[in-house]
């Protein structure tokens, strides 16, 4: 199968030489080709360049006059598989309760865990499929999905099997992360170590045996899992070959960043609260910091200090955190927009963060996240727009005309 896109107003995020991620000043550089062509062959990007050099292949042609093409969004942090919703907590927060207060009263993650326990695998699959369809139409072409609303062996496995089923049925790459240590279930309230033992001794071996996860995650936060707890789980997961992607510094800086870097974690996510030591630790390794501005927006908590991170020479990725409690939206266009508006990222930085760096943050660099030879042809074709900066600028509009996965238009 061959598809030739012609007269593309601007082809965005073109990388002639392979690059794993961009950091610091380089994040301001978003290479593009104006008046371009793009040739897709056998689901992959086969060639691209200026229209002057456009080949004359006998194949399906898409006229992209006036429109921009960019790689699909790479959403490296979601909890898209969940049951039901939590709009009651949303109302409680409007009335003055904080996210942490609601959680301490048995709401929050535990609320979602109860709902998930009552939901069959088939129904969970159906609910999740709807969300996945929605975000694909909004331009997401690679995604990471976490467990963590099961909190017992059977329910964690149920979540991970649903993720596996989705990845078998859909043609976008899906990465699965085991987040058994998302919260301590009620029955272990007085015995957190008992639950950690379940995570390490009961859940991990089964998950590894069934190959249900690519990564491990821990909610490393005051009131959830300490540094010691987190390290135990990271080490256990390492023995099964599962690298870490961690929830750290959402409400407090307790040293999770340093721990992650020490263990070569692939990413550290949230980072709303950062101290000098965290910055220093980040500069020591290749762990990708990931900001989740949708969560800051929805909970009204501080935004990740993106300017300081990038101006320190570090990389940054953007992800949605799509989940029922702290960000019930997986719209990456809005994430990119919020990054520009609230975190003062330039459109170039935000697009790099949501494509190239997002791919790295889920181990998919080299496969998605750039217009590069051999990458999957996972593409966003916009409507007629004046420039790529119009995407974050025009924050309430859907500017996507078509989405392509492996060169096939998503219907
Ligand atoms: O990334 N902070 C931890 N986990 C999720 C929220 C989970 C929930 O409230 O359901 C997050 O924000
Ligand atoms: Fe999260």
mmCIF file of C-alpha atoms and ligand atoms in Angstrom:
data_model
loop_
_atom_site.group_PDB
_atom_site.id
_atom_site.type_symbol
_atom_site.label_atom_id
_atom_site.label_comp_id
_atom_site.label_asym_id
_atom_site.label_seq_id
_atom_site.Cartn_x
_atom_site.Cartn_y
_atom_site.Cartn_z
ATOM 1 C CA UNK A 1 0.000 0.000 0.000
ATOM 2 C CA UNK A 2 1.282 3.442 -1.005
ATOM 3 C CA UNK A 3 -0.182 6.851 -0.164
ATOM 4 C CA UNK A 4 1.264 10.142 -1.352
ATOM 5 C CA UNK A 5 0.390 13.356 0.476
ATOM 6 C CA UNK A 6 0.988 16.337 -1.817
ATOM 7 C CA UNK A 7 1.114 20.124 -1.482
ATOM 8 C CA UNK A 8 1.336 19.961 2.322
ATOM 9 C CA UNK A 9 1.363 23.559 3.535
ATOM 10 C CA UNK A 10 3.864 22.610 6.242
ATOM 11 C CA UNK A 11 5.232 19.229 7.279
ATOM 12 C CA UNK A 12 6.083 19.515 10.964
ATOM 13 C CA UNK A 13 8.612 17.681 13.159
ATOM 14 C CA UNK A 14 10.759 16.321 10.333
ATOM 15 C CA UNK A 15 13.902 14.586 11.532
ATOM 16 C CA UNK A 16 16.417 13.626 8.848
ATOM 17 C CA UNK A 17 18.846 12.178 11.364
ATOM 18 C CA UNK A 18 17.481 10.032 14.190
ATOM 19 C CA UNK A 19 17.245 11.718 17.569
ATOM 20 C CA UNK A 20 15.936 10.154 20.795
ATOM 21 C CA UNK A 21 14.699 13.342 22.466
ATOM 22 C CA UNK A 22 15.351 17.072 22.590
ATOM 23 C CA UNK A 23 16.395 19.068 25.666
ATOM 24 C CA UNK A 24 16.974 22.665 26.717
ATOM 25 C CA UNK A 25 17.494 25.150 23.870
ATOM 26 C CA UNK A 26 16.974 22.393 21.290
ATOM 27 C CA UNK A 27 13.351 22.161 22.364
ATOM 28 C CA UNK A 28 12.776 25.501 20.646
ATOM 29 C CA UNK A 29 13.764 23.961 17.336
ATOM 30 C CA UNK A 30 10.894 22.311 15.486
ATOM 31 C CA UNK A 31 12.143 21.412 12.010
ATOM 32 C CA UNK A 32 9.561 21.739 9.238
ATOM 33 C CA UNK A 33 9.336 21.705 5.442
ATOM 34 C CA UNK A 34 6.958 24.118 3.747
ATOM 35 C CA UNK A 35 5.114 23.036 0.577
ATOM 36 C CA UNK A 36 6.061 19.431 1.120
ATOM 37 C CA UNK A 37 5.201 15.893 0.082
ATOM 38 C CA UNK A 38 5.121 12.752 2.184
ATOM 39 C CA UNK A 39 5.158 9.209 0.844
ATOM 40 C CA UNK A 40 3.819 6.327 2.915
ATOM 41 C CA UNK A 41 4.681 2.782 1.924
ATOM 42 C CA UNK A 42 3.657 -0.373 3.803
ATOM 43 C CA UNK A 43 2.419 1.594 6.842
ATOM 44 C CA UNK A 44 5.722 3.447 7.225
ATOM 45 C CA UNK A 45 7.062 6.840 6.241
ATOM 46 C CA UNK A 46 9.083 6.077 3.108
ATOM 47 C CA UNK A 47 10.085 9.537 1.859
ATOM 48 C CA UNK A 48 9.375 13.226 2.346
ATOM 49 C CA UNK A 49 10.713 16.536 1.146
ATOM 50 C CA UNK A 50 9.947 19.651 -0.805
ATOM 51 C CA UNK A 51 7.183 19.431 -3.457
ATOM 52 C CA UNK A 52 9.851 20.195 -6.121
ATOM 53 C CA UNK A 53 11.223 16.716 -5.445
ATOM 54 C CA UNK A 54 7.864 14.947 -5.230
ATOM 55 C CA UNK A 55 7.986 11.488 -6.851
ATOM 56 C CA UNK A 56 5.540 10.578 -9.570
ATOM 57 C CA UNK A 57 4.376 7.305 -8.046
ATOM 58 C CA UNK A 58 1.246 5.643 -9.245
ATOM 59 C CA UNK A 59 -0.659 5.453 -5.958
ATOM 60 C CA UNK A 60 -3.417 6.939 -3.835
ATOM 61 C CA UNK A 61 -2.919 10.705 -3.597
ATOM 62 C CA UNK A 62 -4.122 12.999 -0.809
ATOM 63 C CA UNK A 63 -4.135 16.692 -1.643
ATOM 64 C CA UNK A 64 -3.138 18.533 1.553
ATOM 65 C CA UNK A 65 -3.261 22.061 0.134
ATOM 66 C CA UNK A 66 -3.562 24.623 2.942
ATOM 67 C CA UNK A 67 -3.177 21.940 5.585
ATOM 68 C CA UNK A 68 -0.440 20.936 7.983
ATOM 69 C CA UNK A 69 0.773 17.413 8.725
ATOM 70 C CA UNK A 70 2.431 16.483 11.980
ATOM 71 C CA UNK A 71 3.102 13.196 13.763
ATOM 72 C CA UNK A 72 0.256 12.064 16.018
ATOM 73 C CA UNK A 73 0.477 12.942 19.708
ATOM 74 C CA UNK A 74 2.403 10.527 21.925
ATOM 75 C CA UNK A 75 0.544 10.373 25.231
ATOM 76 C CA UNK A 76 3.009 8.721 27.613
ATOM 77 C CA UNK A 77 0.900 8.828 30.808
ATOM 78 C CA UNK A 78 -2.748 7.789 31.053
ATOM 79 C CA UNK A 79 -5.082 5.788 33.249
ATOM 80 C CA UNK A 80 -7.566 5.385 30.393
ATOM 81 C CA UNK A 81 -8.845 2.006 31.580
ATOM 82 C CA UNK A 82 -11.224 2.800 34.442
ATOM 83 C CA UNK A 83 -14.803 2.169 35.478
ATOM 84 C CA UNK A 84 -17.452 4.849 35.899
ATOM 85 C CA UNK A 85 -16.670 8.440 36.753
ATOM 86 C CA UNK A 86 -16.162 10.696 39.783
ATOM 87 C CA UNK A 87 -18.164 13.827 39.084
ATOM 88 C CA UNK A 88 -19.448 13.832 42.701
ATOM 89 C CA UNK A 89 -15.877 14.507 43.867
ATOM 90 C CA UNK A 90 -15.607 17.244 41.265
ATOM 91 C CA UNK A 91 -18.598 18.936 42.887
ATOM 92 C CA UNK A 92 -17.125 18.375 46.388
ATOM 93 C CA UNK A 93 -13.968 20.159 45.282
ATOM 94 C CA UNK A 94 -15.964 23.078 43.929
ATOM 95 C CA UNK A 95 -17.542 23.236 47.390
ATOM 96 C CA UNK A 96 -14.108 23.512 49.014
ATOM 97 C CA UNK A 97 -12.755 20.024 49.745
ATOM 98 C CA UNK A 98 -9.245 19.285 48.508
ATOM 99 C CA UNK A 99 -8.213 16.245 46.442
ATOM 100 C CA UNK A 100 -6.261 14.943 49.444
ATOM 101 C CA UNK A 101 -9.191 15.444 51.859
ATOM 102 C CA UNK A 102 -11.545 13.572 49.561
ATOM 103 C CA UNK A 103 -9.019 10.746 49.279
ATOM 104 C CA UNK A 104 -8.590 10.530 53.066
ATOM 105 C CA UNK A 105 -12.380 10.163 53.412
ATOM 106 C CA UNK A 106 -12.273 7.014 51.269
ATOM 107 C CA UNK A 107 -12.944 8.743 47.936
ATOM 108 C CA UNK A 108 -10.375 9.255 45.201
ATOM 109 C CA UNK A 109 -8.485 6.253 43.892
ATOM 110 C CA UNK A 110 -10.280 3.913 46.338
ATOM 111 C CA UNK A 111 -13.617 5.093 44.982
ATOM 112 C CA UNK A 112 -12.522 4.125 41.453
ATOM 113 C CA UNK A 113 -11.191 0.802 42.790
ATOM 114 C CA UNK A 114 -14.627 -0.050 44.226
ATOM 115 C CA UNK A 115 -16.307 0.823 40.931
ATOM 116 C CA UNK A 116 -13.774 -1.226 39.003
ATOM 117 C CA UNK A 117 -14.290 -4.217 41.288
ATOM 118 C CA UNK A 118 -18.007 -4.133 40.466
ATOM 119 C CA UNK A 119 -17.408 -3.930 36.707
ATOM 120 C CA UNK A 120 -16.937 -6.998 34.518
ATOM 121 C CA UNK A 121 -13.922 -7.302 32.226
ATOM 122 C CA UNK A 122 -16.230 -7.006 29.194
ATOM 123 C CA UNK A 123 -17.828 -3.823 30.457
ATOM 124 C CA UNK A 124 -14.463 -2.339 31.444
ATOM 125 C CA UNK A 125 -13.229 -3.099 27.939
ATOM 126 C CA UNK A 126 -16.277 -1.410 26.405
ATOM 127 C CA UNK A 127 -15.912 1.734 28.520
ATOM 128 C CA UNK A 128 -12.185 1.947 27.787
ATOM 129 C CA UNK A 129 -12.668 1.408 24.066
ATOM 130 C CA UNK A 130 -14.947 4.424 23.878
ATOM 131 C CA UNK A 131 -12.286 6.617 25.477
ATOM 132 C CA UNK A 132 -9.569 5.223 23.246
ATOM 133 C CA UNK A 133 -11.672 5.876 20.125
ATOM 134 C CA UNK A 134 -12.219 9.433 21.304
ATOM 135 C CA UNK A 135 -8.548 10.250 21.900
ATOM 136 C CA UNK A 136 -7.459 8.669 18.608
ATOM 137 C CA UNK A 137 -9.858 10.981 16.765
ATOM 138 C CA UNK A 138 -8.270 13.828 18.727
ATOM 139 C CA UNK A 139 -4.887 12.904 17.291
ATOM 140 C CA UNK A 140 -3.317 10.484 19.758
ATOM 141 C CA UNK A 141 -1.368 7.844 17.855
ATOM 142 C CA UNK A 142 0.625 6.163 20.642
ATOM 143 C CA UNK A 143 -0.387 5.771 24.251
ATOM 144 C CA UNK A 144 0.672 4.402 27.615
ATOM 145 C CA UNK A 145 -2.043 3.020 29.914
ATOM 146 C CA UNK A 146 -1.629 2.159 33.603
ATOM 147 C CA UNK A 147 -3.347 -0.275 35.903
ATOM 148 C CA UNK A 148 -3.831 0.875 39.505
ATOM 149 C CA UNK A 149 -7.577 0.918 40.074
ATOM 150 C CA UNK A 150 -7.647 -2.789 40.868
ATOM 151 C CA UNK A 151 -5.604 -2.891 44.082
ATOM 152 C CA UNK A 152 -6.004 -6.657 44.415
ATOM 153 C CA UNK A 153 -4.580 -9.484 42.345
ATOM 154 C CA UNK A 154 -7.705 -10.288 40.336
ATOM 155 C CA UNK A 155 -8.665 -6.691 39.587
ATOM 156 C CA UNK A 156 -5.139 -5.556 38.659
ATOM 157 C CA UNK A 157 -4.932 -8.504 36.263
ATOM 158 C CA UNK A 158 -8.359 -7.599 34.896
ATOM 159 C CA UNK A 159 -7.168 -4.078 34.093
ATOM 160 C CA UNK A 160 -3.945 -5.268 32.491
ATOM 161 C CA UNK A 161 -5.804 -7.848 30.392
ATOM 162 C CA UNK A 162 -8.102 -5.109 29.139
ATOM 163 C CA UNK A 163 -5.042 -3.051 28.168
ATOM 164 C CA UNK A 164 -3.612 -6.095 26.387
ATOM 165 C CA UNK A 165 -6.871 -6.669 24.538
ATOM 166 C CA UNK A 166 -6.913 -3.039 23.424
ATOM 167 C CA UNK A 167 -3.357 -3.313 22.150
ATOM 168 C CA UNK A 168 -4.269 -6.440 20.191
ATOM 169 C CA UNK A 169 -7.346 -4.865 18.664
ATOM 170 C CA UNK A 170 -5.996 -1.399 17.862
ATOM 171 C CA UNK A 171 -3.275 -0.504 15.426
ATOM 172 C CA UNK A 172 -1.603 2.192 17.510
ATOM 173 C CA UNK A 173 1.239 1.220 19.848
ATOM 174 C CA UNK A 174 0.004 0.814 23.433
ATOM 175 C CA UNK A 175 2.386 0.474 26.372
ATOM 176 C CA UNK A 176 1.117 -1.077 29.608
ATOM 177 C CA UNK A 177 2.311 0.002 33.041
ATOM 178 C CA UNK A 178 1.655 -1.911 36.257
ATOM 179 C CA UNK A 179 0.651 0.567 38.982
ATOM 180 C CA UNK A 180 -0.403 -1.792 41.769
ATOM 181 C CA UNK A 181 1.085 0.702 44.255
ATOM 182 C CA UNK A 182 -1.348 3.480 43.381
ATOM 183 C CA UNK A 183 -3.044 3.546 46.795
ATOM 184 C CA UNK A 184 -3.248 1.320 49.850
ATOM 185 C CA UNK A 185 -6.579 -0.546 49.790
ATOM 186 C CA UNK A 186 -8.822 -0.192 52.853
ATOM 187 C CA UNK A 187 -8.250 -3.723 54.097
ATOM 188 C CA UNK A 188 -4.514 -2.963 54.377
ATOM 189 C CA UNK A 189 -4.968 0.489 55.929
ATOM 190 C CA UNK A 190 -3.101 -0.564 59.072
ATOM 191 C CA UNK A 191 -0.710 -2.854 57.218
ATOM 192 C CA UNK A 192 0.773 -1.093 54.226
ATOM 193 C CA UNK A 193 3.752 -3.450 54.145
ATOM 194 C CA UNK A 194 1.279 -6.327 53.782
ATOM 195 C CA UNK A 195 -0.075 -4.726 50.613
ATOM 196 C CA UNK A 196 3.430 -4.039 49.265
ATOM 197 C CA UNK A 197 4.148 -7.737 49.797
ATOM 198 C CA UNK A 198 1.077 -8.577 47.714
ATOM 199 C CA UNK A 199 2.285 -6.235 44.958
ATOM 200 C CA UNK A 200 5.762 -7.766 44.952
ATOM 201 C CA UNK A 201 5.074 -11.433 45.720
ATOM 202 C CA UNK A 202 1.623 -12.038 44.238
ATOM 203 C CA UNK A 203 0.974 -9.505 41.497
ATOM 204 C CA UNK A 204 4.394 -8.974 39.888
ATOM 205 C CA UNK A 205 5.217 -12.652 39.187
ATOM 206 C CA UNK A 206 1.820 -13.268 37.551
ATOM 207 C CA UNK A 207 2.023 -10.088 35.495
ATOM 208 C CA UNK A 208 5.538 -10.932 34.354
ATOM 209 C CA UNK A 209 4.519 -14.498 33.495
ATOM 210 C CA UNK A 210 1.580 -13.353 31.379
ATOM 211 C CA UNK A 211 3.702 -10.512 29.913
ATOM 212 C CA UNK A 212 1.011 -8.014 30.846
ATOM 213 C CA UNK A 213 3.201 -4.992 31.542
ATOM 214 C CA UNK A 214 6.101 -3.102 29.991
ATOM 215 C CA UNK A 215 6.768 -0.821 32.970
ATOM 216 C CA UNK A 216 6.151 -0.424 36.672
ATOM 217 C CA UNK A 217 4.840 2.718 38.360
ATOM 218 C CA UNK A 218 4.421 3.781 42.013
ATOM 219 C CA UNK A 219 2.564 6.771 43.437
ATOM 220 C CA UNK A 220 5.548 8.034 45.445
ATOM 221 C CA UNK A 221 3.905 10.647 47.652
ATOM 222 C CA UNK A 222 3.226 11.531 51.274
ATOM 223 C CA UNK A 223 0.256 9.461 52.448
ATOM 224 C CA UNK A 224 0.724 6.933 49.636
ATOM 225 C CA UNK A 225 4.076 5.185 49.091
ATOM 226 C CA UNK A 226 7.347 6.317 50.693
ATOM 227 C CA UNK A 227 10.809 6.291 49.156
ATOM 228 C CA UNK A 228 11.564 2.983 50.867
ATOM 229 C CA UNK A 229 8.314 1.411 49.605
ATOM 230 C CA UNK A 230 8.975 2.736 46.120
ATOM 231 C CA UNK A 231 12.527 1.410 46.016
ATOM 232 C CA UNK A 232 11.400 -2.058 47.099
ATOM 233 C CA UNK A 233 8.884 -2.180 44.257
ATOM 234 C CA UNK A 234 11.297 -0.754 41.669
ATOM 235 C CA UNK A 235 13.924 -3.366 42.579
ATOM 236 C CA UNK A 236 11.430 -6.209 42.447
ATOM 237 C CA UNK A 237 10.173 -5.057 39.049
ATOM 238 C CA UNK A 238 13.744 -4.760 37.777
ATOM 239 C CA UNK A 239 14.246 -8.441 38.496
ATOM 240 C CA UNK A 240 11.453 -9.091 35.970
ATOM 241 C CA UNK A 241 12.931 -6.650 33.461
ATOM 242 C CA UNK A 242 10.344 -3.915 34.022
ATOM 243 C CA UNK A 243 11.805 -0.382 34.110
ATOM 244 C CA UNK A 244 10.085 2.322 36.153
ATOM 245 C CA UNK A 245 7.928 5.280 35.203
ATOM 246 C CA UNK A 246 6.982 7.040 38.423
ATOM 247 C CA UNK A 247 4.344 9.385 39.848
ATOM 248 C CA UNK A 248 6.486 11.827 41.862
ATOM 249 C CA UNK A 249 6.308 15.356 43.301
ATOM 250 C CA UNK A 250 2.580 15.873 42.704
ATOM 251 C CA UNK A 251 1.927 17.441 46.103
ATOM 252 C CA UNK A 252 5.279 17.155 47.911
ATOM 253 C CA UNK A 253 8.935 16.696 47.017
ATOM 254 C CA UNK A 254 10.064 13.671 49.032
ATOM 255 C CA UNK A 255 13.054 12.536 46.959
ATOM 256 C CA UNK A 256 11.253 10.485 44.318
ATOM 257 C CA UNK A 257 13.107 12.231 41.494
ATOM 258 C CA UNK A 258 16.535 11.250 42.844
ATOM 259 C CA UNK A 259 15.384 7.699 43.450
ATOM 260 C CA UNK A 260 14.030 7.454 39.902
ATOM 261 C CA UNK A 261 17.245 8.737 38.343
ATOM 262 C CA UNK A 262 19.312 6.389 40.507
ATOM 263 C CA UNK A 263 17.318 3.461 39.096
ATOM 264 C CA UNK A 264 17.376 4.707 35.486
ATOM 265 C CA UNK A 265 13.626 5.218 35.430
ATOM 266 C CA UNK A 266 12.324 5.987 31.963
ATOM 267 C CA UNK A 267 10.266 8.932 33.204
ATOM 268 C CA UNK A 268 9.248 10.950 36.265
ATOM 269 C CA UNK A 269 5.765 12.327 35.940
ATOM 270 C CA UNK A 270 3.812 15.197 37.567
ATOM 271 C CA UNK A 271 6.606 17.355 39.118
ATOM 272 C CA UNK A 272 4.232 20.110 40.185
ATOM 273 C CA UNK A 273 6.381 20.645 43.306
ATOM 274 C CA UNK A 274 10.121 20.800 42.641
ATOM 275 C CA UNK A 275 13.115 21.821 44.750
ATOM 276 C CA UNK A 276 16.728 22.564 43.765
ATOM 277 C CA UNK A 277 17.862 19.046 44.570
ATOM 278 C CA UNK A 278 15.285 17.605 42.163
ATOM 279 C CA UNK A 279 16.692 19.745 39.339
ATOM 280 C CA UNK A 280 20.192 18.600 40.152
ATOM 281 C CA UNK A 281 19.145 14.936 40.168
ATOM 282 C CA UNK A 282 17.397 15.263 36.816
ATOM 283 C CA UNK A 283 20.555 16.570 35.197
ATOM 284 C CA UNK A 284 22.381 13.333 36.095
ATOM 285 C CA UNK A 285 20.546 10.829 33.911
ATOM 286 C CA UNK A 286 18.339 10.164 30.923
ATOM 287 C CA UNK A 287 15.080 10.033 32.875
ATOM 288 C CA UNK A 288 12.439 12.104 31.068
ATOM 289 C CA UNK A 289 10.510 14.639 33.154
ATOM 290 C CA UNK A 290 6.831 14.600 32.176
ATOM 291 C CA UNK A 291 4.379 17.435 32.857
ATOM 292 C CA UNK A 292 0.626 16.840 33.079
ATOM 293 C CA UNK A 293 -0.994 20.276 32.773
ATOM 294 C CA UNK A 294 -4.501 18.829 32.438
ATOM 295 C CA UNK A 295 -4.221 17.618 36.034
ATOM 296 C CA UNK A 296 -3.062 21.033 37.300
ATOM 297 C CA UNK A 297 -5.924 22.666 35.431
ATOM 298 C CA UNK A 298 -8.566 20.285 36.723
ATOM 299 C CA UNK A 299 -7.388 20.161 40.356
ATOM 300 C CA UNK A 300 -6.290 23.793 40.543
ATOM 301 C CA UNK A 301 -2.817 22.811 41.758
ATOM 302 C CA UNK A 302 0.455 24.420 40.601
ATOM 303 C CA UNK A 303 1.704 23.756 37.079
ATOM 304 C CA UNK A 304 5.012 21.944 36.575
ATOM 305 C CA UNK A 305 7.743 24.611 36.279
ATOM 306 C CA UNK A 306 8.324 23.921 32.585
ATOM 307 C CA UNK A 307 10.304 27.111 31.935
ATOM 308 C CA UNK A 308 12.739 26.361 34.717
ATOM 309 C CA UNK A 309 13.102 22.743 33.590
ATOM 310 C CA UNK A 310 13.774 23.615 29.945
ATOM 311 C CA UNK A 311 15.916 26.664 30.759
ATOM 312 C CA UNK A 312 18.085 24.396 32.947
ATOM 313 C CA UNK A 313 18.921 22.439 29.804
ATOM 314 C CA UNK A 314 16.635 19.526 30.624
ATOM 315 C CA UNK A 315 14.116 17.809 28.342
ATOM 316 C CA UNK A 316 10.380 17.783 29.031
ATOM 317 C CA UNK A 317 7.508 15.666 27.747
ATOM 318 C CA UNK A 318 3.792 16.429 27.942
ATOM 319 C CA UNK A 319 1.072 13.873 28.615
ATOM 320 C CA UNK A 320 -2.623 13.908 29.471
ATOM 321 C CA UNK A 321 -2.866 11.840 32.708
ATOM 322 C CA UNK A 322 -6.362 10.883 31.448
ATOM 323 C CA UNK A 323 -8.088 9.474 34.577
ATOM 324 C CA UNK A 324 -11.402 9.806 36.424
ATOM 325 C CA UNK A 325 -10.067 11.738 39.414
ATOM 326 C CA UNK A 326 -7.507 14.352 38.481
ATOM 327 C CA UNK A 327 -7.951 14.758 34.715
ATOM 328 C CA UNK A 328 -11.013 13.295 33.019
ATOM 329 C CA UNK A 329 -9.797 14.311 29.567
ATOM 330 C CA UNK A 330 -7.321 12.737 27.187
ATOM 331 C CA UNK A 331 -7.366 15.591 24.703
ATOM 332 C CA UNK A 332 -3.703 16.180 23.862
ATOM 333 C CA UNK A 333 -4.528 19.285 21.798
ATOM 334 C CA UNK A 334 -5.736 20.894 25.007
ATOM 335 C CA UNK A 335 -2.621 19.668 26.840
ATOM 336 C CA UNK A 336 -0.383 21.340 24.254
ATOM 337 C CA UNK A 337 -2.465 24.482 24.509
ATOM 338 C CA UNK A 338 -2.373 24.564 28.331
ATOM 339 C CA UNK A 339 1.398 24.062 28.196
ATOM 340 C CA UNK A 340 1.727 27.223 26.100
ATOM 341 C CA UNK A 341 -0.846 29.295 27.959
ATOM 342 C CA UNK A 342 -0.185 28.277 31.559
ATOM 343 C CA UNK A 343 3.398 27.017 31.502
ATOM 344 C CA UNK A 344 4.779 29.520 28.986
ATOM 345 C CA UNK A 345 6.125 26.893 26.653
ATOM 346 C CA UNK A 346 6.622 28.010 23.070
ATOM 347 C CA UNK A 347 4.487 26.132 20.521
ATOM 348 C CA UNK A 348 7.719 24.537 19.216
ATOM 349 C CA UNK A 349 8.605 23.312 22.715
ATOM 350 C CA UNK A 350 5.118 22.042 23.405
ATOM 351 C CA UNK A 351 4.910 20.138 20.106
ATOM 352 C CA UNK A 352 8.347 18.599 20.678
ATOM 353 C CA UNK A 353 7.249 17.641 24.205
ATOM 354 C CA UNK A 354 4.018 16.018 23.018
ATOM 355 C CA UNK A 355 5.533 14.087 20.111
ATOM 356 C CA UNK A 356 9.259 13.267 20.109
ATOM 357 C CA UNK A 357 9.818 13.461 23.886
ATOM 358 C CA UNK A 358 6.496 11.746 24.602
ATOM 359 C CA UNK A 359 7.581 8.816 22.433
ATOM 360 C CA UNK A 360 10.831 8.554 24.422
ATOM 361 C CA UNK A 361 8.919 8.657 27.730
ATOM 362 C CA UNK A 362 7.189 5.388 26.785
ATOM 363 C CA UNK A 363 10.083 3.682 25.016
ATOM 364 C CA UNK A 364 8.691 4.265 21.527
ATOM 365 C CA UNK A 365 11.361 6.587 20.162
ATOM 366 C CA UNK A 366 12.418 5.513 16.702
ATOM 367 C CA UNK A 367 8.911 4.209 16.022
ATOM 368 C CA UNK A 368 6.614 7.228 16.476
ATOM 369 C CA UNK A 369 6.884 10.898 17.421
ATOM 370 C CA UNK A 370 8.578 12.310 14.321
ATOM 371 C CA UNK A 371 8.302 12.512 10.560
ATOM 372 C CA UNK A 372 11.297 10.264 9.930
ATOM 373 C CA UNK A 373 12.038 7.501 7.441
ATOM 374 C CA UNK A 374 10.904 4.154 8.799
ATOM 375 C CA UNK A 375 8.620 5.608 11.461
ATOM 376 C CA UNK A 376 5.029 4.443 11.528
ATOM 377 C CA UNK A 377 2.852 6.680 9.362
ATOM 378 C CA UNK A 378 0.800 7.868 12.331
ATOM 379 C CA UNK A 379 -0.188 11.326 11.188
ATOM 380 C CA UNK A 380 -2.426 14.269 11.970
ATOM 381 C CA UNK A 381 -3.754 16.107 8.902
ATOM 382 C CA UNK A 382 -5.154 19.438 10.076
ATOM 383 C CA UNK A 383 -7.948 21.502 8.603
ATOM 384 C CA UNK A 384 -6.846 24.628 6.719
ATOM 385 C CA UNK A 385 -5.005 26.647 9.373
ATOM 386 C CA UNK A 386 -2.583 29.579 9.131
ATOM 387 C CA UNK A 387 0.320 28.028 11.099
ATOM 388 C CA UNK A 388 1.145 25.307 13.632
ATOM 389 C CA UNK A 389 1.009 27.902 16.434
ATOM 390 C CA UNK A 390 -2.684 28.212 15.608
ATOM 391 C CA UNK A 391 -3.192 24.754 17.204
ATOM 392 C CA UNK A 392 -2.418 25.812 20.819
ATOM 393 C CA UNK A 393 -3.717 29.339 20.165
ATOM 394 C CA UNK A 394 -7.158 28.239 19.056
ATOM 395 C CA UNK A 395 -7.630 26.192 22.212
ATOM 396 C CA UNK A 396 -11.316 25.410 21.957
ATOM 397 C CA UNK A 397 -11.469 24.286 18.342
ATOM 398 C CA UNK A 398 -10.926 20.880 16.871
ATOM 399 C CA UNK A 399 -8.537 21.616 14.031
ATOM 400 C CA UNK A 400 -7.932 18.015 13.048
ATOM 401 C CA UNK A 401 -9.345 16.943 9.710
ATOM 402 C CA UNK A 402 -8.056 13.379 9.563
ATOM 403 C CA UNK A 403 -5.920 11.018 11.612
ATOM 404 C CA UNK A 404 -3.875 8.235 9.994
ATOM 405 C CA UNK A 405 -2.568 5.165 11.805
ATOM 406 C CA UNK A 406 0.010 3.170 9.856
ATOM 407 C CA UNK A 407 -1.007 5.143 6.789
ATOM 408 C CA UNK A 408 -4.698 4.217 7.077
ATOM 409 C CA UNK A 409 -7.268 6.906 7.660
ATOM 410 C CA UNK A 410 -9.138 6.444 10.958
ATOM 411 C CA UNK A 411 -12.863 6.411 10.187
HETATM 412 O O1 LIG B 1 -1.873 10.840 38.134
HETATM 413 N N1 LIG B 1 -1.855 10.890 41.455
HETATM 414 C C1 LIG B 1 -2.075 9.730 41.264
HETATM 415 N N2 LIG B 1 -2.801 9.170 40.300
HETATM 416 C C2 LIG B 1 -3.603 9.892 39.358
HETATM 417 C C3 LIG B 1 -4.932 10.266 39.886
HETATM 418 C C4 LIG B 1 -5.710 9.125 40.284
HETATM 419 C C5 LIG B 1 -7.128 9.400 40.661
HETATM 420 O O2 LIG B 1 -7.444 10.407 41.330
HETATM 421 O O3 LIG B 1 -7.946 8.576 40.278
HETATM 422 C C6 LIG B 1 -2.845 11.094 38.811
HETATM 423 O O4 LIG B 1 -3.196 12.241 39.040
HETATM 424 FE FE1 LIG B 2 -1.288 9.680 36.689
#
